[in-house]
Amino acid sequence: MRVRSPLFMTPTTHSLSTMASAAALVLLIIATMVLMPWHGANAQSAVMPSNDQDHLVLPGNVTEPIEITRFVASFADTTRKLGFEEIRALPDATFQQSHAIPSFGYTRDVIWHQLDLTITNDMTKRALLEIGPNYLNFIDVFLVPDGLGDPVWHTRLGDHVPASARQYGGRTHIAALPLMEPGDYRLYVRSQSNSANLIWMTLWPATDLVSSLSFRDLASNVFFGFILALGLAYLALGLIARDRIVVLYSIWVLAIGVTAAVVNGVVLSELRPEIPWLNDFLLGTANIITYGVTVFLWLYIIDAKKKHPLAYKICCAYGFFILAFAAGATTDLYTVFGTYIVPSHSVFMATMCAILIKRAFEDIHNPRYWAFLVVLAVPTGAAIMIQLALSGVIDATRLRLELHSYTLMFHLVGMGIIMTVRLSRMDKERVTVVRKAEETTSLVEEQRKLISMLSHEFRTPLAVIQRSSEMLMLRLTNHKDDVLERLRRIQLQAQKLARLVDIFLTKDGIDTQELSLARKTVPINRFLQEFVAQTTREGAEVQAVLSRTTGIEVFIDETLMGLAITNLVETSRRFAHGAPIHISTHRHSEMRVEISIPCRGEELDEDETAMISDALFRRDMESQSLQRALGLHISQRIVVAHGGSITLRQKGARSIELCLLLPCE
């Protein structure tokens, strides 16, 4: 049993002016976060440059962490063919310095960074250089004295370097700088990746770096464990409740947990892959899944399937298109995904938020929209910021890259509360549905007992009518033919009614969908002529038009087939208003005969036609259709049991034709 119910649908009478003001304030804060450059978000260096802001001066040993990203100037090699010597020969003006984190979006270009530094005293302890993010594929670092001559030091980092070849293990890229004498140096860093190509660099003393990594590892482990446990819990609850949305949300939670874990270096430190593309595969696949699943979750939240069916189909195609990129998570296709899909996904999420805001103000007394607005708007704003920063649309800053982690926790806690309420209500509704199902089953059993009792009670008066008509016919053999004819009709109708009671008002007839047929071969002309004679009455004339049907026989149950045609005729009479009903019969094909009944009138509009069509061709009808067109539904069952079919032909604006096709011999 699957129970699905909207969450928080009961309107409240509380004043929501305060909530509306708070929501407007939240949206203003989000817009401010997106638009402001936030240059001050970069970690400040403990060592300030002397006079020259583009130059780093170190007084010897590194005694505390120094953020050196702000001293970096960068150049994009779009040819991907320039070597180290060619880069060194480029003029300094070729390298551009950014006030934010150097970011070039999703690109396969080779990015070169250079940094000038001056050492004023001898270094007695080797400083450690940390370079992030850890999903950069290749990182080559060169140290050149005075910017001239050959490099005095070179190392290779990146997630494509096998674990056995890495200088330092762990979740980040670390290299130990050589001991440097006083003088000027230039540091060159070459980076290449199929993902977002941005870079930040920090100089660390060994003890401080160990402490920082320990704290970061603990925080990321707790975060990953929390998301993993939460995702598995949602998955189990969704499967138990058979709720596809909860299952889909659990997949999103698990995927975003994997993405966060890979970004924080779990794969590099725990799996220690020797396969170069493993980190890219896990990160790219999980990230693409989060993007694709987000589309379907948003469509459910705004109820797009009912309110915007065309847009729903287009967005579903967009979601599946995103998921298809998972096949190229380790190739240049992922660069295409980041360049085009990531910005478009930001636009999509902003549009969904706008629709949610519009719904909240239109239905201001429905707390469901306000709950979703608070829980989704803030994380979505941070998600849009990080997506635009990674794709290079806006400057990348520490705030824009790291804020999403905190808003994600806010979202997970908020959604946990909403999911708890949702599942609680679903459980209550499930109990209610089970109780109603039991009551309905009991009621159906009582109805069956009543029908069985009624069928028994009907048989007694029918038998009396039949026997009385037979006795009267024996006593009135010398009377007029019209009296005898009426007695014969009474007897015949009593026999038919007894037959219908046996079929429809017995337990077997109720429980099974198959009808018990008493079939025999009957000439179609004789059958229709007798039917017309028995059905015609004053003010409701029925005429038969027989066309080339002489000698055609049908294998039918006359009583049930007469009932089926009677129901079609009665449907036509509803619109004829006393006009004669013409039943046309002709050979439809070599093996079939067609009986057509026209149905026309001013009251036969599109709604009536749809109701007739539903009764003939649908198994599950609305209650209104079932009440007004039950006879047609029974006719359809009878004809199908005979191996035939009923079709509906549109003959004009307010005219249709009910056609009954039967096998013939």
XYZ file of C-alpha atoms in Angstrom:
665
model
C 0.000 0.000 0.000
C 1.396 3.384 -0.915
C 0.166 6.523 0.763
C 1.192 9.891 -0.545
C 0.078 13.146 0.908
C 1.180 16.750 0.566
C 2.919 18.183 3.576
C 1.572 21.002 5.721
C -1.533 21.412 3.566
C -3.832 22.511 6.394
C -4.111 26.308 6.326
C -3.656 28.212 9.551
C -5.211 31.410 10.739
C -1.993 32.870 12.154
C -0.845 36.203 10.821
C 2.019 35.674 8.393
C 3.092 39.271 7.924
C 6.109 38.605 10.133
C 6.983 35.504 8.107
C 6.655 37.441 4.864
C 8.966 40.164 6.171
C 11.481 37.577 7.362
C 11.409 35.839 3.987
C 11.996 39.137 2.195
C 14.943 39.835 4.537
C 16.422 36.388 3.832
C 16.140 36.944 0.087
C 17.808 40.349 0.456
C 20.693 38.760 2.360
C 21.076 36.073 -0.323
C 21.115 38.673 -3.092
C 23.732 40.686 -1.169
C 25.910 37.589 -0.785
C 25.715 36.837 -4.494
C 26.370 40.370 -5.717
C 29.076 41.537 -3.333
C 32.656 40.542 -4.286
C 33.634 39.631 -0.707
C 37.336 40.145 -1.379
C 38.004 40.220 2.349
C 36.955 36.604 2.613
C 40.444 35.423 1.679
C 42.498 34.280 4.629
C 44.868 37.068 5.597
C 48.569 36.416 5.724
C 50.415 36.722 8.977
C 53.303 38.271 7.011
C 52.440 41.508 5.258
C 54.366 42.534 2.145
C 56.674 45.506 2.433
C 55.613 48.328 0.085
C 54.932 46.010 -2.893
C 51.524 44.326 -2.734
C 52.442 41.866 -5.517
C 55.529 40.590 -3.758
C 55.867 38.189 -0.818
C 58.635 38.786 1.715
C 59.579 36.042 4.174
C 61.842 36.838 7.137
C 63.295 33.322 7.117
C 61.541 30.358 8.662
C 57.746 30.116 8.346
C 56.438 30.197 11.901
C 52.691 30.503 11.218
C 50.322 29.834 8.302
C 50.652 32.258 5.390
C 47.959 32.487 2.704
C 49.948 33.293 -0.458
C 47.176 32.981 -3.038
C 46.722 36.758 -3.231
C 50.282 37.165 -4.515
C 49.699 34.816 -7.458
C 49.514 35.995 -11.092
C 48.100 33.599 -13.698
C 48.169 32.851 -17.412
C 45.999 30.435 -19.446
C 47.771 28.378 -22.101
C 44.927 27.680 -24.495
C 47.239 25.669 -26.779
C 48.242 23.316 -23.944
C 51.629 22.960 -25.644
C 53.849 25.598 -24.035
C 56.760 24.205 -22.056
C 58.435 25.596 -18.959
C 61.102 27.477 -20.877
C 58.519 29.112 -23.140
C 56.486 30.200 -20.129
C 59.548 31.717 -18.469
C 60.226 33.702 -21.628
C 56.827 35.371 -21.512
C 56.764 38.982 -20.245
C 55.434 39.551 -16.738
C 52.513 41.542 -18.140
C 51.189 38.300 -19.642
C 50.384 37.043 -16.155
C 47.291 38.671 -14.625
C 46.764 38.999 -10.905
C 43.302 38.502 -9.399
C 42.004 40.030 -6.191
C 40.079 36.812 -5.575
C 41.074 33.164 -5.873
C 42.502 32.612 -9.390
C 39.715 30.743 -11.198
C 39.322 29.875 -14.873
C 36.121 27.863 -14.718
C 35.744 24.403 -16.172
C 38.481 24.231 -18.771
C 41.034 21.860 -20.258
C 43.466 24.718 -20.748
C 46.784 24.543 -18.944
C 46.964 27.292 -16.297
C 50.338 28.697 -15.260
C 50.745 30.649 -12.023
C 53.766 32.582 -10.868
C 54.650 34.067 -7.503
C 57.630 36.219 -6.578
C 59.055 35.942 -3.084
C 62.025 37.344 -1.206
C 63.869 35.574 1.606
C 65.595 38.003 3.982
C 67.250 35.454 6.303
C 68.476 31.886 6.063
C 65.824 29.164 6.389
C 66.689 26.418 8.855
C 63.340 24.591 8.646
C 61.605 23.486 5.483
C 58.234 25.120 4.937
C 55.343 23.012 3.663
C 53.390 24.197 0.626
C 49.708 23.169 0.504
C 47.903 23.520 -2.817
C 44.152 23.079 -3.299
C 41.663 22.010 -4.403
C 42.629 18.353 -4.255
C 40.742 17.393 -7.454
C 43.236 19.144 -9.749
C 44.587 16.405 -12.004
C 48.178 17.618 -12.507
C 50.140 20.177 -10.479
C 53.793 20.846 -11.363
C 55.737 23.208 -9.077
C 59.052 24.833 -10.106
C 61.295 27.060 -7.936
C 63.713 29.337 -9.797
C 66.257 31.647 -8.051
C 66.075 35.283 -9.203
C 63.710 34.154 -11.947
C 66.717 32.989 -13.964
C 68.506 29.763 -14.706
C 67.264 26.239 -14.215
C 64.815 25.310 -11.471
C 66.505 24.436 -8.197
C 63.490 22.422 -7.144
C 60.623 20.656 -8.923
C 57.814 18.391 -7.738
C 54.647 16.905 -9.185
C 51.322 16.787 -7.349
C 47.676 16.155 -8.314
C 45.062 13.445 -7.929
C 46.323 11.684 -11.065
C 49.610 10.960 -9.308
C 49.468 7.368 -7.954
C 49.459 7.046 -4.180
C 52.834 5.282 -4.205
C 54.422 8.258 -6.016
C 53.016 10.973 -3.744
C 55.536 12.772 -1.562
C 53.050 13.104 1.306
C 49.922 11.056 1.852
C 46.705 12.524 3.121
C 43.714 14.432 1.828
C 45.473 17.398 0.267
C 48.431 18.161 -2.001
C 51.518 18.960 0.092
C 55.124 19.534 -0.888
C 58.122 20.457 1.260
C 59.974 23.491 -0.075
C 63.774 23.346 -0.042
C 65.844 25.340 2.408
C 66.408 28.682 0.709
C 69.166 31.191 1.183
C 68.432 34.931 1.313
C 67.517 36.295 -2.092
C 64.748 36.597 -4.673
C 62.878 33.573 -6.016
C 60.052 32.889 -8.411
C 57.624 30.021 -7.932
C 55.900 28.600 -11.040
C 52.860 26.347 -10.683
C 51.382 24.510 -13.665
C 47.845 23.121 -13.149
C 45.621 21.089 -15.452
C 42.237 19.467 -14.835
C 38.984 18.533 -16.535
C 37.120 20.063 -13.583
C 36.976 23.632 -12.253
C 40.514 24.998 -12.555
C 41.089 27.262 -9.579
C 43.915 27.299 -7.071
C 44.816 28.426 -3.580
C 48.181 28.038 -1.862
C 49.281 28.251 1.759
C 52.686 28.039 3.443
C 52.691 26.093 6.695
C 55.114 25.208 9.459
C 54.973 21.428 9.933
C 53.362 21.406 13.396
C 50.617 23.829 12.452
C 49.818 21.904 9.281
C 49.502 18.630 11.200
C 47.110 20.256 13.672
C 45.080 21.845 10.884
C 44.831 18.606 8.918
C 43.786 16.681 12.024
C 40.995 19.151 12.737
C 39.863 19.202 9.097
C 39.915 15.401 8.891
C 37.798 15.142 12.028
C 35.285 17.714 10.767
C 34.980 16.102 7.321
C 34.649 12.602 8.836
C 31.852 13.737 11.139
C 30.148 15.575 8.274
C 30.439 12.593 5.926
C 29.256 10.153 8.595
C 26.251 12.338 9.392
C 25.217 12.641 5.747
C 25.806 8.925 5.097
C 23.676 7.892 8.083
C 20.980 10.405 7.151
C 20.885 9.243 3.520
C 20.615 5.570 4.481
C 17.867 6.387 6.995
C 15.880 8.254 4.341
C 16.403 5.375 1.907
C 15.103 2.816 4.398
C 12.102 4.962 5.360
C 11.304 5.683 1.715
C 11.386 1.999 0.808
C 9.236 1.071 3.792
C 6.697 3.807 3.004
C 6.997 3.142 -0.750
C 7.419 6.852 -1.323
C 9.480 7.592 -4.431
C 10.177 11.189 -3.398
C 11.756 10.149 -0.100
C 13.850 7.547 -1.946
C 14.882 10.148 -4.509
C 15.824 12.596 -1.773
C 17.881 9.896 -0.042
C 19.814 9.363 -3.286
C 20.484 13.107 -3.426
C 21.701 13.153 0.193
C 24.009 10.176 -0.391
C 25.359 11.671 -3.625
C 26.074 15.041 -2.061
C 27.713 13.269 0.873
C 30.019 11.393 -1.517
C 30.767 14.652 -3.350
C 31.678 16.418 -0.111
C 33.823 13.491 0.995
C 35.768 13.361 -2.285
C 36.257 17.138 -2.299
C 37.658 16.840 1.235
C 40.113 14.148 0.105
C 38.620 10.964 1.537
C 39.475 9.016 -1.615
C 43.083 10.234 -1.657
C 43.654 9.415 2.011
C 41.543 6.297 2.567
C 41.434 4.507 -0.779
C 44.892 5.721 -1.821
C 44.205 5.001 -5.470
C 46.873 3.877 -7.865
C 44.359 4.328 -10.707
C 44.729 7.951 -11.909
C 41.072 8.570 -12.803
C 39.377 7.064 -9.703
C 39.078 10.368 -7.808
C 37.683 12.093 -10.921
C 35.198 9.274 -11.497
C 33.746 9.301 -7.983
C 33.637 13.089 -7.743
C 32.211 13.659 -11.224
C 29.585 10.903 -11.034
C 28.340 11.918 -7.577
C 28.243 15.586 -8.549
C 26.280 14.898 -11.740
C 23.790 12.746 -9.817
C 23.161 15.592 -7.351
C 22.478 17.991 -10.242
C 20.128 15.592 -12.044
C 18.180 14.505 -8.959
C 17.818 18.146 -7.875
C 15.790 18.806 -11.033
C 13.241 16.083 -10.218
C 12.989 17.129 -6.568
C 12.267 20.743 -7.527
C 9.610 19.610 -10.014
C 7.879 17.717 -7.227
C 8.122 20.624 -4.779
C 6.389 23.072 -7.144
C 3.935 20.371 -8.347
C 4.947 21.021 -11.964
C 3.363 17.810 -13.295
C -0.160 19.081 -12.584
C 0.264 22.829 -12.907
C 2.761 23.049 -15.792
C 2.658 19.713 -17.699
C 4.584 20.918 -20.766
C 7.330 22.541 -18.679
C 7.399 19.388 -16.548
C 8.184 17.208 -19.568
C 10.867 19.610 -20.778
C 12.509 19.767 -17.349
C 12.385 15.979 -17.003
C 14.234 15.692 -20.311
C 16.718 18.254 -18.975
C 17.229 16.167 -15.817
C 17.872 12.967 -17.770
C 20.204 14.899 -20.090
C 22.242 15.967 -17.039
C 22.449 12.392 -15.740
C 23.751 11.234 -19.132
C 26.967 13.207 -18.509
C 27.905 10.638 -15.843
C 29.199 8.482 -18.696
C 31.996 11.021 -19.262
C 32.909 11.987 -15.692
C 36.617 11.306 -16.306
C 36.836 12.810 -19.789
C 36.580 16.203 -21.462
C 32.803 15.718 -21.419
C 32.865 16.728 -17.758
C 34.407 20.040 -18.794
C 31.483 20.557 -21.178
C 29.128 19.721 -18.301
C 30.737 22.332 -16.070
C 30.927 24.992 -18.762
C 27.309 24.824 -19.913
C 25.195 22.720 -17.536
C 26.392 24.200 -14.224
C 25.446 27.822 -15.115
C 22.152 26.679 -16.654
C 21.418 24.696 -13.504
C 21.929 27.874 -11.470
C 19.330 29.603 -13.638
C 16.999 26.624 -13.196
C 17.275 26.699 -9.397
C 16.822 30.480 -9.288
C 13.656 30.059 -11.389
C 12.346 27.359 -9.048
C 12.981 29.623 -6.047
C 11.126 32.459 -7.787
C 8.139 30.159 -8.415
C 8.217 29.037 -4.786
C 8.282 32.654 -3.601
C 5.362 33.487 -5.897
C 3.360 30.520 -4.554
C 4.114 31.522 -0.963
C 2.748 35.036 -1.449
C -0.254 33.811 -3.471
C -1.188 31.258 -0.795
C 0.057 33.211 2.175
C -1.873 31.120 4.718
C -0.257 27.836 3.645
C 2.795 27.195 5.863
C 3.997 24.432 3.520
C 5.389 26.952 1.038
C 6.926 29.083 3.782
C 8.616 26.060 5.314
C 10.089 25.065 1.963
C 11.046 28.677 1.284
C 13.087 28.951 4.479
C 14.656 25.496 4.197
C 15.431 25.741 0.464
C 16.024 29.412 -0.347
C 19.115 29.937 1.824
C 20.932 26.729 0.699
C 19.934 27.369 -2.912
C 21.411 30.870 -2.774
C 24.708 29.458 -1.479
C 24.593 26.644 -4.068
C 24.089 29.158 -6.876
C 27.073 31.154 -5.613
C 29.430 28.173 -5.584
C 28.211 26.991 -8.992
C 28.748 30.400 -10.591
C 32.134 30.735 -8.874
C 33.319 27.302 -10.024
C 32.158 27.936 -13.597
C 33.963 31.290 -13.671
C 30.892 33.507 -14.002
C 31.651 35.370 -10.754
C 34.852 35.742 -8.724
C 35.773 32.793 -6.537
C 36.215 33.723 -2.874
C 36.559 31.654 0.274
C 33.106 32.676 1.409
C 31.419 31.674 -1.835
C 33.210 28.328 -1.894
C 32.745 27.409 1.770
C 29.366 28.935 2.697
C 27.501 26.086 1.016
C 28.807 23.600 3.624
C 27.098 25.513 6.428
C 23.863 26.207 4.535
C 23.783 22.536 3.549
C 23.764 21.560 7.216
C 20.961 24.060 7.804
C 19.036 22.515 4.906
C 19.549 18.936 6.110
C 18.376 19.760 9.622
C 15.348 21.667 8.284
C 14.462 18.923 5.813
C 14.877 16.371 8.595
C 12.148 18.148 10.537
C 9.933 18.363 7.442
C 10.538 14.698 6.587
C 9.673 13.681 10.143
C 6.361 15.513 9.950
C 5.724 14.137 6.443
C 6.386 10.515 7.404
C 4.356 10.922 10.604
C 1.375 12.171 8.621
C 1.811 9.438 6.037
C 1.783 6.816 8.794
C -1.424 8.284 10.235
C -3.011 8.306 6.779
C -1.883 4.727 6.210
C -3.629 3.660 9.410
C -6.733 5.562 8.331
C -6.692 3.952 4.885
C -6.267 0.464 6.379
C -9.212 1.090 8.683
C -11.357 2.336 5.802
C -10.295 -0.636 3.666
C -11.411 -3.016 6.397
C -14.715 -1.174 6.714
C -15.178 -1.244 2.938
C -14.439 -4.974 2.808
C -16.990 -5.601 5.546
C -19.545 -3.436 3.726
C -18.955 -5.275 0.436
C -19.494 -8.620 2.162
C -22.754 -7.342 3.634
C -23.823 -6.106 0.207
C -23.098 -9.500 -1.302
C -25.156 -11.214 1.353
C -28.000 -8.777 0.708
C -27.811 -9.288 -3.059
C -27.787 -13.063 -2.631
C -30.848 -12.792 -0.397
C -32.583 -10.493 -2.889
C -31.844 -12.856 -5.772
C -33.506 -15.643 -3.817
C -36.488 -13.432 -3.057
C -36.759 -12.358 -6.721
C -36.943 -15.955 -7.934
C -40.144 -16.703 -6.002
C -42.370 -13.973 -7.534
C -40.838 -14.582 -10.963
C -41.718 -18.257 -10.721
C -45.259 -17.310 -9.676
C -45.569 -14.935 -12.650
C -44.323 -17.599 -15.059
C -46.638 -20.316 -13.725
C -49.627 -17.951 -13.605
C -49.059 -16.863 -17.201
C -48.840 -20.513 -18.271
C -52.114 -21.362 -16.486
C -53.846 -18.356 -18.003
C -52.680 -19.332 -21.478
C -54.091 -22.832 -20.973
C -57.457 -21.461 -19.796
C -57.694 -18.709 -22.438
C -56.856 -20.727 -25.533
C -60.148 -19.708 -27.152
C -59.764 -15.971 -26.488
C -58.468 -13.281 -28.759
C -54.934 -13.398 -30.075
C -53.982 -10.043 -28.491
C -54.614 -11.420 -25.011
C -52.550 -14.502 -25.686
C -49.819 -12.348 -27.199
C -49.625 -10.227 -24.072
C -49.431 -13.351 -21.927
C -46.615 -14.696 -24.080
C -44.714 -11.416 -23.679
C -45.224 -11.520 -19.900
C -43.936 -15.071 -19.809
C -40.971 -14.242 -22.050
C -39.994 -11.190 -20.025
C -40.286 -13.151 -16.795
C -37.946 -15.784 -18.238
C -35.441 -13.083 -19.254
C -35.632 -11.438 -15.852
C -35.019 -14.779 -14.141
C -32.022 -15.307 -16.407
C -30.594 -11.875 -15.553
C -31.079 -12.559 -11.849
C -29.064 -15.767 -12.205
C -26.243 -13.925 -13.974
C -25.960 -10.639 -12.100
C -27.452 -11.246 -8.658
C -25.633 -14.400 -7.594
C -22.318 -14.674 -5.751
C -20.574 -16.178 -8.773
C -21.818 -13.367 -10.968
C -20.546 -10.746 -8.519
C -17.127 -12.303 -7.824
C -16.131 -13.165 -11.384
C -15.717 -10.868 -14.346
C -16.710 -13.643 -16.748
C -20.360 -14.007 -17.753
C -22.088 -17.374 -17.937
C -23.407 -17.480 -21.515
C -26.194 -19.696 -22.870
C -25.262 -19.260 -26.537
C -26.944 -20.633 -29.621
C -26.863 -19.910 -33.325
C -29.471 -17.301 -34.281
C -30.266 -15.609 -37.642
C -29.392 -11.957 -37.181
C -32.500 -10.732 -39.036
C -34.895 -12.750 -36.877
C -33.127 -11.716 -33.692
C -33.347 -7.984 -34.508
C -36.953 -8.208 -35.709
C -37.993 -9.889 -32.465
C -35.959 -7.357 -30.497
C -37.687 -4.448 -32.244
C -41.124 -5.996 -31.701
C -40.466 -6.425 -27.974
C -38.796 -3.042 -27.456
C -41.058 -0.721 -29.440
C -43.702 1.115 -27.432
C -45.846 4.177 -27.916
C -43.747 7.334 -28.067
C -40.505 5.302 -28.257
C -40.530 3.565 -31.622
C -37.614 1.370 -32.675
C -37.078 0.426 -36.338
C -34.643 -2.059 -37.856
C -32.910 -1.350 -41.184
C -31.479 -4.635 -42.495
C -28.992 -4.338 -45.368
C -27.620 -7.482 -47.033
C -27.816 -9.567 -43.860
C -30.091 -12.378 -45.125
C -28.657 -15.757 -44.131
C -26.161 -14.297 -41.632
C -26.155 -16.075 -38.289
C -24.601 -15.134 -34.966
C -23.662 -17.326 -32.020
C -25.050 -15.402 -29.040
C -26.882 -15.487 -25.754
C -30.143 -13.858 -26.867
C -31.117 -12.597 -23.422
C -27.780 -10.911 -22.676
C -27.296 -9.575 -26.190
C -30.814 -8.130 -26.096
C -29.890 -6.412 -22.836
C -26.685 -5.016 -24.391
C -28.524 -3.548 -27.378
C -31.313 -2.262 -25.121
C -28.781 -0.226 -23.129
C -27.416 1.301 -26.339
C -30.928 2.110 -27.509
C -31.833 3.693 -24.168
C -28.717 5.878 -24.413
C -29.905 7.078 -27.834
C -33.432 7.691 -26.488
C -32.103 10.122 -23.867
C -31.279 12.568 -26.651
C -33.956 11.623 -29.228
C -36.910 13.055 -27.228
C -39.473 10.628 -28.694
C -38.109 10.436 -32.256
C -37.856 6.906 -33.738
C -34.584 5.020 -33.170
C -33.241 3.341 -36.309
C -31.045 0.253 -35.830
C -28.968 -0.340 -38.971
C -27.400 -3.718 -39.649
C -24.961 -4.711 -42.385
C -22.021 -7.035 -42.965
C -18.899 -5.250 -41.784
C -16.440 -7.837 -43.073
C -16.263 -11.494 -44.016
C -16.337 -12.580 -40.373
C -18.225 -9.744 -38.671
C -21.632 -8.103 -38.724
C -22.213 -4.523 -37.558
C -25.239 -3.203 -35.659
C -25.270 0.618 -35.600
C -27.424 2.846 -33.397
C -27.352 6.599 -34.109
C -27.281 8.994 -31.188
C -27.913 12.684 -31.824
C -29.407 15.706 -30.106
C -28.714 19.204 -28.826
C -27.822 17.883 -25.366
C -25.089 15.603 -26.745
C -22.107 17.840 -25.984
C -18.441 16.950 -25.470
C -18.931 16.057 -21.799
C -21.741 13.605 -22.569
C -19.705 12.047 -25.377
C -16.711 11.680 -23.062
C -18.894 10.024 -20.412
C -20.272 7.528 -22.958
C -16.742 6.814 -24.172
C -15.470 6.251 -20.627
C -18.294 3.836 -19.904
C -17.550 1.810 -23.030
C -13.767 1.742 -23.014
C -12.485 2.361 -19.452
C -12.471 -0.114 -16.611
C -12.148 2.517 -13.887
C -14.809 5.216 -14.110
C -15.530 8.241 -11.984
C -18.493 7.844 -9.645
C -20.611 10.282 -11.671
C -19.901 8.401 -14.912
C -20.627 5.090 -13.200
C -24.016 6.289 -11.985
C -25.118 7.679 -15.348
C -23.553 5.135 -17.709
C -23.512 1.825 -15.847
C -25.723 0.214 -18.503
C -23.183 0.980 -21.229
C -20.450 -0.550 -19.104
C -22.515 -3.738 -18.744
C -23.162 -3.756 -22.505
C -19.444 -3.535 -23.175
C -18.806 -6.530 -20.878
C -21.524 -8.586 -22.596
C -20.259 -7.850 -26.109
C -16.643 -8.583 -25.186
C -17.733 -11.893 -23.657
C -19.179 -12.775 -27.088
C -15.874 -12.011 -28.815
C -17.166 -8.728 -30.249
C -16.527 -5.061 -29.617
C -18.290 -1.699 -29.373
C -16.942 1.371 -31.126
C -17.965 5.015 -31.023
C -17.920 7.059 -34.223
C -18.149 10.826 -34.312
C -20.676 11.807 -36.994
C -20.835 15.541 -36.371
C -20.826 18.285 -33.752
C -23.720 16.751 -31.785
C -24.042 13.329 -33.349
C -22.335 9.996 -32.699
C -22.932 6.412 -33.707
C -22.712 3.442 -31.335
C -21.530 0.446 -33.358
C -21.667 -3.134 -32.139
C -19.451 -5.648 -34.000
C -20.202 -9.382 -33.624
C -18.616 -12.502 -35.110
C -20.936 -14.063 -37.721
C -21.222 -17.186 -39.794
